C-alpha positions as MATLAB code, in Angstrom:
seq = 'MEYTLEEIEALLDGPDTDLSRVGYVDGVPIALGDLKTIIAIERELQRIQEIYFSGTPFEGESLDNLNDLLDQVQASGIT';
ca = [
      -6.625   18.674  -38.024;
      -3.317   16.134  -36.402;
      -4.063   13.155  -33.823;
      -1.854   10.978  -32.217;
      -1.613    7.276  -32.581;
      -3.534    6.680  -29.662;
      -6.272    9.066  -30.558;
      -6.789    7.770  -33.497;
      -6.853    4.876  -32.201;
      -9.099    5.573  -29.934;
     -11.310    7.092  -32.508;
     -10.374    3.891  -34.938;
     -12.900    1.782  -32.802;
     -15.144    4.179  -32.102;
     -18.463    1.758  -32.382;
     -19.398    5.708  -34.527;
     -16.966    5.263  -36.606;
     -17.790    4.810  -40.206;
     -15.048    3.432  -41.538;
     -15.692    3.901  -44.848;
     -14.775    7.142  -44.675;
     -11.656    9.258  -46.344;
      -8.709   10.004  -43.944;
      -5.155   11.718  -44.916;
      -1.695   10.201  -43.517;
       1.149   12.566  -44.699;
      -1.108   13.466  -47.495;
      -2.428   10.255  -48.907;
      -5.362    8.818  -49.196;
      -6.664    6.480  -47.083;
     -10.005    4.697  -46.337;
      -9.932    4.200  -41.870;
     -10.812    0.968  -42.451;
      -7.897    0.133  -43.960;
      -5.791    3.010  -42.138;
      -6.936    0.023  -38.833;
      -5.747   -2.854  -40.326;
      -1.840   -0.836  -41.113;
      -1.513   -0.038  -37.441;
      -3.127   -3.692  -37.106;
       0.022   -5.254  -38.487;
       2.581   -2.271  -37.652;
       1.807   -4.059  -33.773;
       2.027   -7.186  -34.578;
       5.072   -7.233  -36.254;
       6.232   -4.878  -33.264;
       5.416   -8.143  -31.394;
       6.923  -10.511  -33.380;
       9.800   -8.532  -33.270;
       9.711   -7.956  -29.345;
       9.103  -12.165  -28.792;
      12.050  -13.869  -31.815;
      13.942  -10.675  -32.645;
      15.604   -9.215  -29.494;
      18.683   -9.523  -30.036;
      18.204  -12.622  -27.395;
      21.595  -14.831  -28.335;
      20.168  -18.446  -28.468;
      21.448  -20.787  -26.571;
      20.954  -24.561  -24.841;
      17.005  -26.047  -26.117;
      16.540  -22.929  -28.259;
      19.311  -23.741  -30.281;
      19.546  -27.205  -30.430;
      15.918  -27.146  -31.988;
      17.573  -24.082  -33.938;
      20.190  -26.081  -35.462;
      18.125  -29.271  -36.185;
      15.050  -27.276  -38.152;
      18.367  -26.329  -40.177;
      18.994  -29.121  -40.625;
      16.112  -30.840  -41.768;
      15.176  -27.459  -43.713;
      19.078  -28.491  -45.410;
      18.633  -32.015  -45.615;
      15.191  -31.665  -46.891;
      13.703  -28.890  -47.603;
      10.344  -26.507  -47.246;
       7.645  -28.430  -48.021;
];
């Protein structure tokens, strides 16, 4: 049986869903709990990409803050 992403998310969020049960994604067996985690990670990566990697150039205070951070990293590294 094939599901859309929305259908899978609804299934995984269901109170009666056994997250230890194994399903198949593109023919690869995966525990439903692991699939739920993978989807959550993908959603978070998408959110981060939309916020921080939008292609919008840094300007004004944002550009100043970025340059200050770069100066700090170059001068003293990251600890």
